Short mmCIF file of C-alpha atoms in Angstrom, two decimals:
data_model
loop_
_atom_site.label_atom_id
_atom_site.label_comp_id
_atom_site.label_asym_id
_atom_site.label_seq_id
_atom_site.Cartn_x
_atom_site.Cartn_y
_atom_site.Cartn_z
CA MET A 207 8.21 -6.42 24.47
CA PHE A 208 8.81 -2.70 25.23
CA ARG A 209 5.95 -0.51 24.03
CA PRO A 210 6.01 3.27 24.41
CA SER A 211 2.87 5.13 25.39
CA ARG A 212 1.26 7.47 22.94
CA ARG A 213 2.21 10.38 25.19
CA ARG A 214 5.83 9.44 25.03
CA PHE A 215 5.60 8.71 21.31
CA LEU A 216 4.14 12.10 20.62
CA GLY A 217 6.41 14.02 22.99
CA SER A 218 9.58 12.47 21.57
CA THR A 219 8.64 13.43 18.02
CA LEU A 220 8.14 17.11 18.70
CA GLY A 221 11.90 17.79 18.67
CA ALA A 222 12.52 15.74 15.53
CA GLY A 223 12.88 18.76 13.24
CA ALA A 224 15.60 20.26 15.52
CA ALA A 225 17.30 16.86 15.68
CA ALA A 226 17.39 16.73 11.89
CA VAL A 227 19.01 20.16 11.73
CA SER A 228 21.64 19.15 14.23
CA ALA A 229 22.30 15.95 12.34
CA GLN A 230 22.99 17.97 9.17
CA GLN A 231 25.26 20.28 11.17
CA ARG A 232 27.26 17.26 12.32
CA GLY A 233 27.93 16.47 8.70
CA GLN A 234 26.11 13.12 8.57
CA PRO A 235 25.15 11.69 5.23
CA SER A 236 22.18 13.39 3.52
CA ARG A 237 20.92 10.05 2.10
CA PRO A 238 18.19 8.91 4.45
CA ASN A 239 17.46 5.57 5.95
CA ILE A 240 14.15 4.30 4.46
CA LEU A 241 11.56 2.47 6.53
CA LEU A 242 8.68 1.22 4.35
CA ILE A 243 5.69 -0.06 6.37
CA LEU A 244 3.31 -1.94 4.11
CA ALA A 245 -0.11 -3.20 5.23
CA ASP A 246 -2.13 -5.82 3.41
CA ASP A 247 -5.76 -5.07 2.33
CA LEU A 248 -5.88 -1.72 4.16
CA ALA A 249 -7.87 0.83 2.24
CA ALA A 250 -7.35 4.59 2.84
CA TRP A 251 -10.96 4.91 3.82
CA MET A 252 -10.42 2.48 6.70
CA CYS A 253 -7.99 4.88 8.57
CA GLY A 254 -9.03 7.59 10.94
CA CYS A 255 -6.80 10.17 9.21
CA TYR A 256 -8.73 9.55 6.04
CA GLY A 257 -12.10 10.04 7.71
CA ASN A 258 -13.06 6.69 9.29
CA LYS A 259 -14.87 7.29 12.57
CA GLU A 260 -15.10 3.70 13.88
CA ILE A 261 -11.90 1.80 13.15
CA ARG A 262 -9.26 2.91 15.65
CA THR A 263 -5.94 3.85 14.05
CA PRO A 264 -4.44 6.50 16.44
CA ASN A 265 -0.83 5.72 15.62
CA ILE A 266 -1.34 5.80 11.80
CA ASP A 267 -3.20 9.13 12.38
CA LEU A 268 -0.31 10.47 14.44
CA LEU A 269 2.23 9.39 11.83
CA ALA A 270 0.17 11.39 9.33
CA ARG A 271 0.42 14.41 11.59
CA MET A 272 4.21 13.90 11.75
CA GLY A 273 4.54 14.19 7.99
CA THR A 274 2.60 14.60 4.75
CA ARG A 275 -0.48 12.66 3.90
CA PHE A 276 -1.40 12.18 0.22
CA LEU A 277 -5.16 12.39 -0.19
CA ASN A 278 -5.17 10.48 -3.49
CA GLY A 279 -2.76 7.53 -3.42
CA PHE A 280 -3.65 4.72 -5.74
CA VAL A 281 -2.48 1.23 -6.68
CA VAL A 282 -2.29 0.06 -10.29
CA THR A 283 -3.81 -3.31 -9.55
CA PRO A 284 -6.35 -3.92 -6.66
CA VAL A 285 -4.88 -7.24 -5.52
CA CYS A 286 -1.70 -8.09 -3.70
CA SER A 287 0.98 -9.78 -5.85
CA PRO A 288 0.88 -7.56 -8.96
CA SER A 289 0.52 -4.46 -6.79
CA ARG A 290 3.62 -5.34 -4.79
CA ALA A 291 5.55 -6.14 -7.95
CA THR A 292 4.72 -2.65 -9.28
CA LEU A 293 5.73 -1.09 -5.95
CA PHE A 294 9.18 -2.71 -5.89
CA THR A 295 9.88 -2.61 -9.67
CA GLY A 296 8.11 0.63 -10.72
CA ARG A 297 6.81 -1.33 -13.65
CA THR A 298 3.24 -2.19 -14.86
CA PRO A 299 1.78 -5.71 -14.69
CA MET A 300 2.10 -5.95 -18.41
CA GLN A 301 5.83 -5.32 -18.02
CA HIS A 302 6.70 -7.38 -14.92
CA GLY A 303 4.31 -10.20 -15.83
CA ILE A 304 2.48 -10.76 -12.51
CA HIS A 305 -1.21 -10.13 -13.37
CA ASP A 306 -2.94 -11.65 -10.38
CA PHE A 307 -2.31 -12.97 -6.86
CA LEU A 308 0.02 -15.96 -6.88
CA THR A 309 -1.57 -19.28 -5.87
CA PRO A 310 -0.91 -22.95 -6.63
CA ASN A 311 -4.65 -23.31 -7.35
CA PRO A 312 -5.80 -20.55 -9.78
CA VAL A 313 -9.44 -20.48 -10.80
CA GLU A 314 -10.43 -20.45 -14.47
CA LYS A 315 -14.03 -19.10 -14.48
CA PRO A 316 -14.01 -16.26 -13.69
CA PRO A 317 -10.22 -16.01 -13.77
CA GLN A 318 -8.66 -15.64 -10.34
CA GLY A 319 -5.04 -16.18 -9.39
CA GLN A 320 -1.82 -16.92 -11.18
CA ALA A 321 0.30 -20.05 -10.65
CA ALA A 322 3.70 -18.40 -10.72
CA PRO A 323 5.59 -15.35 -11.98
CA PRO A 324 7.00 -15.60 -15.44
CA GLU A 325 10.69 -16.62 -15.74
CA ALA A 326 11.64 -13.10 -16.66
CA PHE A 327 10.39 -11.77 -13.31
CA ALA A 328 13.64 -13.09 -11.65
CA ARG A 329 15.51 -10.50 -13.77
CA GLU A 330 13.41 -7.59 -12.72
CA VAL A 331 15.46 -4.72 -11.08
CA MET A 332 13.85 -3.94 -7.72
CA LEU A 333 14.21 -1.00 -5.46
CA SER A 334 16.36 -3.06 -3.04
CA ASP A 335 18.74 -3.96 -5.95
CA ILE A 336 19.19 -0.31 -6.68
CA LEU A 337 19.67 0.76 -3.04
CA ALA A 338 22.05 -2.13 -2.25
CA ARG A 339 24.28 -1.10 -5.16
CA GLU A 340 24.36 2.42 -3.60
CA GLY A 341 25.58 1.07 -0.28
CA TYR A 342 22.32 0.67 1.56
CA ARG A 343 21.91 -2.32 3.85
CA CYS A 344 18.57 -3.88 2.96
CA GLY A 345 16.23 -5.91 5.01
CA TYR A 346 12.80 -7.42 4.36
CA VAL A 347 10.31 -8.58 6.98
CA GLY A 348 6.85 -10.14 6.43
CA LYS A 349 4.76 -11.00 3.43
CA TRP A 350 6.63 -11.17 0.08
CA HIS A 351 4.17 -13.16 -2.18
CA LEU A 352 6.19 -12.55 -5.36
CA GLY A 353 7.62 -16.08 -5.75
CA SER A 354 10.72 -17.36 -3.95
CA ASP A 355 9.02 -16.38 -0.70
CA ALA A 356 11.62 -18.20 1.51
CA ALA A 357 14.50 -16.30 -0.08
CA PRO A 358 13.57 -13.12 -1.91
CA GLY A 359 17.10 -12.23 -2.97
CA HIS A 360 17.34 -8.82 -4.71
CA GLY A 361 19.98 -7.38 -2.41
CA TYR A 362 18.32 -8.11 0.86
CA GLU A 363 20.98 -9.20 3.46
CA PHE A 364 18.37 -9.91 6.11
CA THR A 365 15.00 -11.52 5.45
CA TYR A 366 12.21 -12.86 7.68
CA THR A 367 9.36 -13.87 5.42
CA MET A 368 6.01 -15.71 5.21
CA LEU A 369 5.49 -18.62 2.93
CA GLY A 370 2.75 -17.65 0.52
CA GLY A 371 0.17 -14.90 0.66
CA SER A 372 -1.68 -15.79 3.79
CA GLY A 373 -1.48 -18.01 6.84
CA PRO A 374 -2.25 -18.34 10.57
CA TYR A 375 -1.67 -15.44 12.90
CA GLN A 376 -0.60 -17.73 15.69
CA ASN A 377 2.56 -19.89 15.69
CA PRO A 378 3.45 -19.42 12.07
CA THR A 379 6.18 -21.13 10.02
CA MET A 380 8.57 -18.40 8.76
CA SER A 381 11.74 -18.29 6.71
CA ARG A 382 14.66 -16.56 8.43
CA ASN A 383 17.38 -15.86 5.90
CA GLY A 384 16.26 -18.80 3.86
CA LYS A 385 15.93 -21.32 6.72
CA LEU A 386 12.45 -22.45 7.86
CA VAL A 387 11.61 -21.85 11.52
CA THR A 388 8.39 -22.72 13.41
CA GLU A 389 7.68 -19.76 15.61
CA SER A 390 5.68 -19.39 18.83
CA GLY A 391 3.54 -16.33 19.24
CA TYR A 392 1.51 -13.74 17.35
CA LEU A 393 2.64 -13.24 13.71
CA THR A 394 2.35 -9.43 13.77
CA GLN A 395 4.53 -9.08 16.86
CA LEU A 396 7.02 -11.59 15.51
CA MET A 397 7.39 -9.43 12.40
CA THR A 398 7.90 -6.33 14.52
CA GLN A 399 10.56 -8.17 16.64
CA ALA A 400 12.38 -9.19 13.42
CA ALA A 401 12.30 -5.60 12.20
CA LEU A 402 13.71 -4.45 15.53
CA GLU A 403 16.47 -7.00 15.19
CA PHE A 404 17.50 -5.45 11.86
CA ILE A 405 17.26 -1.89 13.25
CA GLU A 406 19.38 -2.77 16.27
CA ARG A 407 22.20 -3.77 13.91
CA GLN A 408 22.26 -0.36 12.20
CA GLU A 409 24.61 2.46 12.98
CA PRO A 410 24.55 6.14 11.95
CA GLY A 411 26.72 6.74 8.95
CA ARG A 412 25.54 3.93 6.58
CA PRO A 413 21.95 4.11 5.35
CA PHE A 414 19.54 1.21 5.42
CA PHE A 415 16.35 0.25 3.66
CA LEU A 416 13.88 -1.84 5.64
CA ALA A 417 10.47 -3.01 4.35
CA VAL A 418 8.13 -4.27 7.02
CA SER A 419 5.26 -5.94 5.26
CA TYR A 420 2.50 -6.92 7.75
CA LEU A 421 -0.24 -9.41 6.90
CA ASN A 422 -2.78 -7.30 8.82
CA PRO A 423 -5.67 -6.85 8.12
CA HIS A 424 -5.73 -9.70 5.56
CA THR A 425 -7.77 -12.68 6.36
CA PRO A 426 -8.00 -14.91 8.43
CA TYR A 427 -9.65 -12.70 11.03
CA ASP A 428 -8.99 -15.17 13.83
CA GLY A 429 -5.81 -15.36 15.87
CA HIS A 430 -5.37 -11.77 17.04
CA PRO A 431 -4.97 -10.99 20.74
CA GLN A 432 -8.30 -10.96 22.53
CA LYS A 433 -7.88 -7.31 23.67
CA TYR A 434 -8.29 -6.14 20.09
CA TYR A 435 -11.56 -7.99 19.67
CA ASP A 436 -12.81 -6.57 22.94
CA LEU A 437 -12.24 -3.07 21.61
CA TYR A 438 -15.00 -3.58 19.12
CA ALA A 439 -17.39 -5.86 20.91
CA GLY A 440 -20.08 -3.16 20.96
CA THR A 441 -19.24 -1.31 17.81
CA ARG A 442 -22.13 -1.22 15.33
CA PHE A 443 -20.32 0.28 12.38
CA GLU A 444 -23.11 2.61 11.47
CA THR A 445 -20.89 4.99 9.54
CA ILE A 446 -19.01 2.45 7.38
CA GLY A 447 -21.56 2.47 4.62
CA TRP A 448 -21.98 -1.31 4.21
CA GLU A 449 -24.86 -2.65 2.12
CA PRO A 450 -26.62 -6.00 1.62
CA GLU A 451 -24.91 -8.49 -0.62
CA ALA A 452 -24.69 -7.48 -4.23
CA PRO A 453 -25.86 -9.83 -7.01
CA ASN A 454 -22.43 -9.85 -8.59
CA ALA A 455 -20.51 -10.57 -5.36
CA LEU A 456 -17.90 -13.27 -5.78
CA ARG A 457 -15.04 -13.95 -3.38
CA GLU A 458 -15.48 -14.36 0.31
CA LYS A 459 -19.25 -14.27 0.12
CA GLU A 460 -19.41 -15.88 3.50
CA MET A 461 -18.10 -12.67 5.01
CA LEU A 462 -21.33 -10.89 3.81
CA GLN A 463 -23.48 -13.21 5.89
CA ASP A 464 -22.39 -11.46 9.13
CA ILE A 465 -21.09 -8.12 7.97
CA VAL A 466 -20.98 -6.38 11.40
CA GLY A 467 -19.36 -9.41 13.08
CA ASN A 468 -16.70 -9.57 10.44
CA LEU A 469 -16.18 -5.82 10.49
CA ARG A 470 -15.36 -6.16 14.22
CA LYS A 471 -12.78 -8.86 13.48
CA CYS A 472 -11.21 -6.90 10.64
CA ALA A 473 -11.11 -3.75 12.76
CA ALA A 474 -9.33 -5.65 15.46
CA SER A 475 -6.67 -6.67 12.96
CA VAL A 476 -6.26 -3.08 11.80
CA THR A 477 -5.79 -1.82 15.35
CA ALA A 478 -3.29 -4.59 16.12
CA LEU A 479 -1.29 -3.39 13.11
CA ASP A 480 -1.56 0.22 14.29
CA ASP A 481 -0.01 -0.73 17.63
CA GLN A 482 3.21 -1.83 15.91
CA ILE A 483 4.06 1.64 14.60
CA PRO A 484 5.21 3.32 17.80
CA ILE A 485 7.39 0.32 18.55
CA LEU A 486 9.26 0.61 15.26
CA LEU A 487 9.65 4.44 15.57
CA ASP A 488 10.83 4.25 19.14
CA ALA A 489 13.57 1.78 18.09
CA LEU A 490 14.77 4.36 15.51
CA ARG A 491 14.96 7.00 18.29
CA ARG A 492 16.80 4.74 20.69
CA ARG A 493 19.38 3.95 17.99
CA LYS A 494 19.63 7.66 17.14
CA LEU A 495 18.43 6.92 13.60
CA TRP A 496 15.13 8.82 13.77
CA SER A 497 16.21 12.15 12.40
CA ASP A 498 17.84 10.58 9.34
CA THR A 499 14.98 8.21 8.42
CA LEU A 500 12.32 8.61 5.73
CA ILE A 501 9.21 6.62 6.81
CA VAL A 502 6.62 5.57 4.24
CA PHE A 503 3.37 4.01 5.27
CA THR A 504 1.06 2.53 2.63
CA ALA A 505 -0.85 -0.70 1.65
CA ASP A 506 -0.80 -3.02 -1.25
CA ASN A 507 -4.52 -2.53 -2.17
CA GLY A 508 -7.76 -1.28 -0.76
CA TYR A 509 -10.85 -3.21 0.44
CA LEU A 510 -14.58 -2.97 0.42
CA LEU A 511 -15.73 -4.48 3.77
CA GLY A 512 -19.34 -4.56 2.80
CA ARG A 513 -19.48 -1.32 0.82
CA ARG A 514 -21.47 -1.82 -2.40
CA GLY A 515 -22.54 -5.22 -0.97
CA LEU A 516 -19.12 -6.65 -1.73
CA TRP A 517 -16.42 -7.79 0.76
CA SER A 518 -12.92 -7.98 -0.63
CA LYS A 519 -11.00 -6.17 -3.43
CA GLY A 520 -10.81 -6.28 -7.20
CA HIS A 521 -11.92 -9.87 -7.29
CA ALA A 522 -14.91 -9.13 -5.10
CA SER A 523 -17.27 -8.92 -8.13
CA ASP A 524 -17.82 -10.28 -11.58
CA PRO A 525 -16.75 -8.37 -13.60
CA ILE A 526 -13.57 -7.19 -11.85
CA ASN A 527 -14.09 -3.86 -10.20
CA MET A 528 -11.90 -0.70 -9.98
CA TYR A 529 -13.92 1.07 -7.29
CA GLU A 530 -12.36 3.82 -5.21
CA GLU A 531 -12.36 1.60 -2.11
CA VAL A 532 -10.10 -1.01 -3.70
CA ILE A 533 -7.64 1.23 -5.58
CA GLY A 534 -7.29 3.96 -2.91
CA VAL A 535 -4.60 3.32 -0.25
CA PRO A 536 -3.10 5.36 2.55
CA LEU A 537 0.12 7.10 1.60
CA ILE A 538 1.94 8.86 4.39
CA LEU A 539 5.58 10.16 4.29
CA SER A 540 7.53 11.41 7.29
CA TRP A 541 11.11 12.68 7.20
CA PRO A 542 12.20 15.09 9.97
CA GLY A 543 13.53 18.36 8.61
CA GLU A 544 12.69 17.47 5.01
CA ILE A 545 8.97 16.80 4.85
CA PRO A 546 6.43 19.24 6.35
CA VAL A 547 4.41 18.03 9.35
CA GLU A 548 0.59 18.09 9.49
CA ALA A 549 0.50 18.54 5.71
CA THR A 550 -1.65 17.07 2.95
CA ARG A 551 -1.26 16.92 -0.83
CA PRO A 552 -4.17 16.62 -3.27
CA GLU A 553 -2.31 15.33 -6.30
CA LEU A 554 -3.08 11.88 -7.73
CA VAL A 555 -0.07 9.58 -7.24
CA SER A 556 0.38 5.94 -8.06
CA PHE A 557 2.34 2.90 -6.82
CA TYR A 558 4.49 3.22 -9.94
CA ASP A 559 5.67 6.56 -8.67
CA LEU A 560 7.09 5.22 -5.39
CA LEU A 561 10.30 3.67 -6.77
CA PRO A 562 11.43 6.87 -8.52
CA THR A 563 10.45 8.85 -5.38
CA LEU A 564 12.53 6.72 -3.02
CA CYS A 565 15.41 6.64 -5.49
CA GLU A 566 15.41 10.44 -5.53
CA ALA A 567 15.40 10.61 -1.76
CA ALA A 568 18.35 8.11 -1.69
CA GLN A 569 20.17 9.94 -4.50
CA ALA A 570 20.17 6.74 -6.44
CA PRO A 571 19.84 6.48 -10.21
CA VAL A 572 16.58 5.15 -11.65
CA PRO A 573 17.24 2.35 -14.13
CA ALA A 574 17.28 3.85 -17.66
CA ASP A 575 16.39 0.67 -19.48
CA ARG A 576 13.28 -0.36 -17.60
CA ASN A 577 10.76 1.93 -19.47
CA LEU A 578 9.25 3.15 -16.14
CA CYS A 579 6.00 5.13 -16.37
CA GLY A 580 6.20 6.79 -12.95
CA ARG A 581 8.05 9.84 -11.69
CA SER A 582 9.17 11.09 -8.31
CA PHE A 583 6.68 12.99 -6.12
CA LEU A 584 9.34 13.90 -3.51
CA THR A 585 9.02 17.55 -4.54
CA LEU A 586 5.36 17.41 -3.62
CA ALA A 587 6.01 15.65 -0.37
CA ARG A 588 8.47 18.35 0.52
CA GLY A 589 5.81 20.96 -0.03
CA ARG A 590 7.56 22.51 -2.93
CA THR A 591 6.57 23.42 -6.49
CA PHE A 592 8.00 22.08 -9.71
CA PRO A 593 10.18 24.33 -11.86
CA LYS A 594 8.42 26.47 -14.45
CA GLY A 595 7.26 24.47 -17.41
CA GLN A 596 6.89 21.28 -15.34
CA ALA A 597 3.67 19.93 -13.81
CA TRP A 598 2.45 16.79 -12.00
CA PRO A 599 0.52 14.49 -14.35
CA PRO A 600 -3.22 14.83 -13.75
CA THR A 601 -4.18 11.23 -14.51
CA VAL A 602 -3.38 7.86 -12.96
CA PHE A 603 -3.90 4.41 -14.61
CA GLY A 604 -4.89 0.94 -13.53
CA TYR A 605 -4.66 -2.50 -15.03
CA PHE A 606 -6.17 -5.84 -13.78
CA ARG A 607 -6.54 -8.72 -16.27
CA ASN A 608 -9.13 -7.63 -18.87
CA THR A 609 -9.89 -4.34 -17.11
CA GLN A 610 -8.15 -0.98 -17.44
CA MET A 611 -8.75 2.36 -15.81
CA ALA A 612 -7.89 5.98 -16.24
CA ARG A 613 -8.73 8.42 -13.43
CA ASP A 614 -8.23 12.17 -13.12
CA ASN A 615 -9.44 14.61 -10.48
CA ARG A 616 -13.07 14.62 -11.73
CA PHE A 617 -13.70 11.45 -13.73
CA LYS A 618 -12.88 7.74 -13.86
CA LEU A 619 -13.07 5.55 -16.95
CA VAL A 620 -13.13 1.76 -16.76
CA ILE A 621 -12.70 -0.25 -19.94
CA ARG A 622 -13.12 -4.05 -20.21
CA ASP A 623 -12.15 -6.50 -22.90
CA GLY A 624 -10.65 -3.81 -25.14
CA GLY A 625 -13.84 -1.79 -25.17
CA GLU A 626 -16.39 -4.52 -25.56
CA GLY A 627 -17.47 -3.89 -21.99
CA PRO A 628 -19.21 -3.57 -19.73
CA ASN A 629 -17.53 -0.16 -19.56
CA GLU A 630 -18.01 2.56 -16.94
CA LEU A 631 -17.57 6.31 -16.60
CA TYR A 632 -18.13 8.09 -13.27
CA TYR A 633 -18.30 11.79 -12.60
CA LEU A 634 -16.50 11.51 -9.30
CA SER A 635 -16.86 15.20 -8.39
CA ARG A 636 -20.63 14.73 -8.21
CA ASP A 637 -20.86 11.00 -7.72
CA PRO A 638 -18.00 9.93 -5.37
CA ARG A 639 -19.68 6.63 -4.55
CA GLU A 640 -19.77 5.64 -8.26
CA LYS A 641 -23.48 4.98 -8.37
CA ARG A 642 -24.28 6.44 -11.77
CA ASN A 643 -22.56 5.13 -14.87
CA GLU A 644 -22.29 7.89 -17.45
CA TYR A 645 -20.47 5.87 -20.16
CA ASP A 646 -23.38 5.96 -22.60
CA ASN A 647 -24.42 9.52 -21.66
CA ALA A 648 -23.98 11.69 -24.71
CA GLY A 649 -23.20 14.64 -22.51
CA PHE A 650 -19.92 13.01 -21.47
CA VAL A 651 -18.63 11.80 -24.80
CA THR A 652 -15.85 14.33 -24.92
CA VAL A 653 -14.63 13.36 -21.45
CA ARG A 654 -14.98 9.64 -22.21
CA ASP A 655 -12.99 9.85 -25.46
CA ARG A 656 -10.25 12.00 -23.85
CA LEU A 657 -9.67 9.52 -21.11
CA ARG A 658 -9.81 6.63 -23.57
CA ARG A 659 -7.09 8.25 -25.67
CA GLN A 660 -4.95 8.76 -22.62
CA LEU A 661 -5.48 5.17 -21.47
CA ASP A 662 -4.70 3.72 -24.87
CA GLY A 663 -1.52 5.78 -24.99
CA TRP A 664 -0.48 4.48 -21.57
CA LEU A 665 -1.18 0.88 -22.59
CA GLU A 666 0.75 1.21 -25.78
CA ARG A 667 3.78 2.83 -24.20
CA TYR A 668 3.99 0.70 -21.06
CA GLY A 669 2.29 -2.54 -22.23
CA SER A 670 5.58 -4.42 -22.59
#
């Protein structure tokens, strides 16, 4: 497999802005190709460009320098299937009906997993449906985990998908356009090769949408090439902030028995993912598609990795948690000539905002009958301001089974079981690690009640 060096990767991107100008001068379509790179269980805090000093993500960091990095990107639900459903439909879990990760063996106490999507989910309008109707060629590679894994449908003319939400990293069974194939090799590289196959078919003049949904760094942590494990053989992870096992830890407790050892394995998986990015971007350049492509890099949920004495995500504890580590994900946009380089944005944006954002970029209409709660943040990504009288919403919302969340720039409110609790309120500006619960503090009643009204309004408006 051809793999460009970082020097070549960086050098070939420096002229991207000029290339974009020349493309516009040639009269090429203004609708961009869209490449969505989606990681699994990759928290923002795990990436170097978001401050991590021990997990190596040089190519993600470079991609951030090549575009705009959102400092506050959040998922609605800190677990994979409902988060992905929100990403591709723009709708809340209450609307699309996937409330938890899909599994044939859900657990009752405490509730974990969902056996299948509701029947109505097949009628959801997804981003790919919208773009296909607008003339985009659509491809999907990797983890789907929304039901019908072997054949996602929804306007995709090329699919190469996993069966289920996890599996082995070596010699996997995949579905290629609906036909099962037993592959030989490393899953992550196989996904990249399938993505290259789709890109090689594309020609300037007709836009495409390609989602590349990697399993990395999701468990299992075995099966990655040895060179990635070797990178971290001596790393002690002294800056990660992990803690001894918490009393309310639930899922994957065995990971907490050897935190440093498992951190090394997870970090290896992250870096293996990171190494795929220059391969994808070099393919765009070789096909002369680079200057007309909007690249989005994000993840379906965050992860704790020993922080707070917990290992995984929203299900890591009982009760369900909405900690910053599990709702905060990387969100990087790069589009030569359209999105500023080496830029950051502080606004709070959510997964439900991605569909309207990508529709605006593609000049595609957002479905008017879907009662979508998000709005496009393309203006922010372009470094521009909204027209007078308009402003970006200051609050994002979350929903996971019996737990709901409202978060603004200073505070986070977590409500459980309709208010019966346990409930939480954190003053994030002073307590970013969410150590002190201010819910019953009389000094924060006004803040608590304001966020509760906003949360109740969101649930009422987008609860069905």
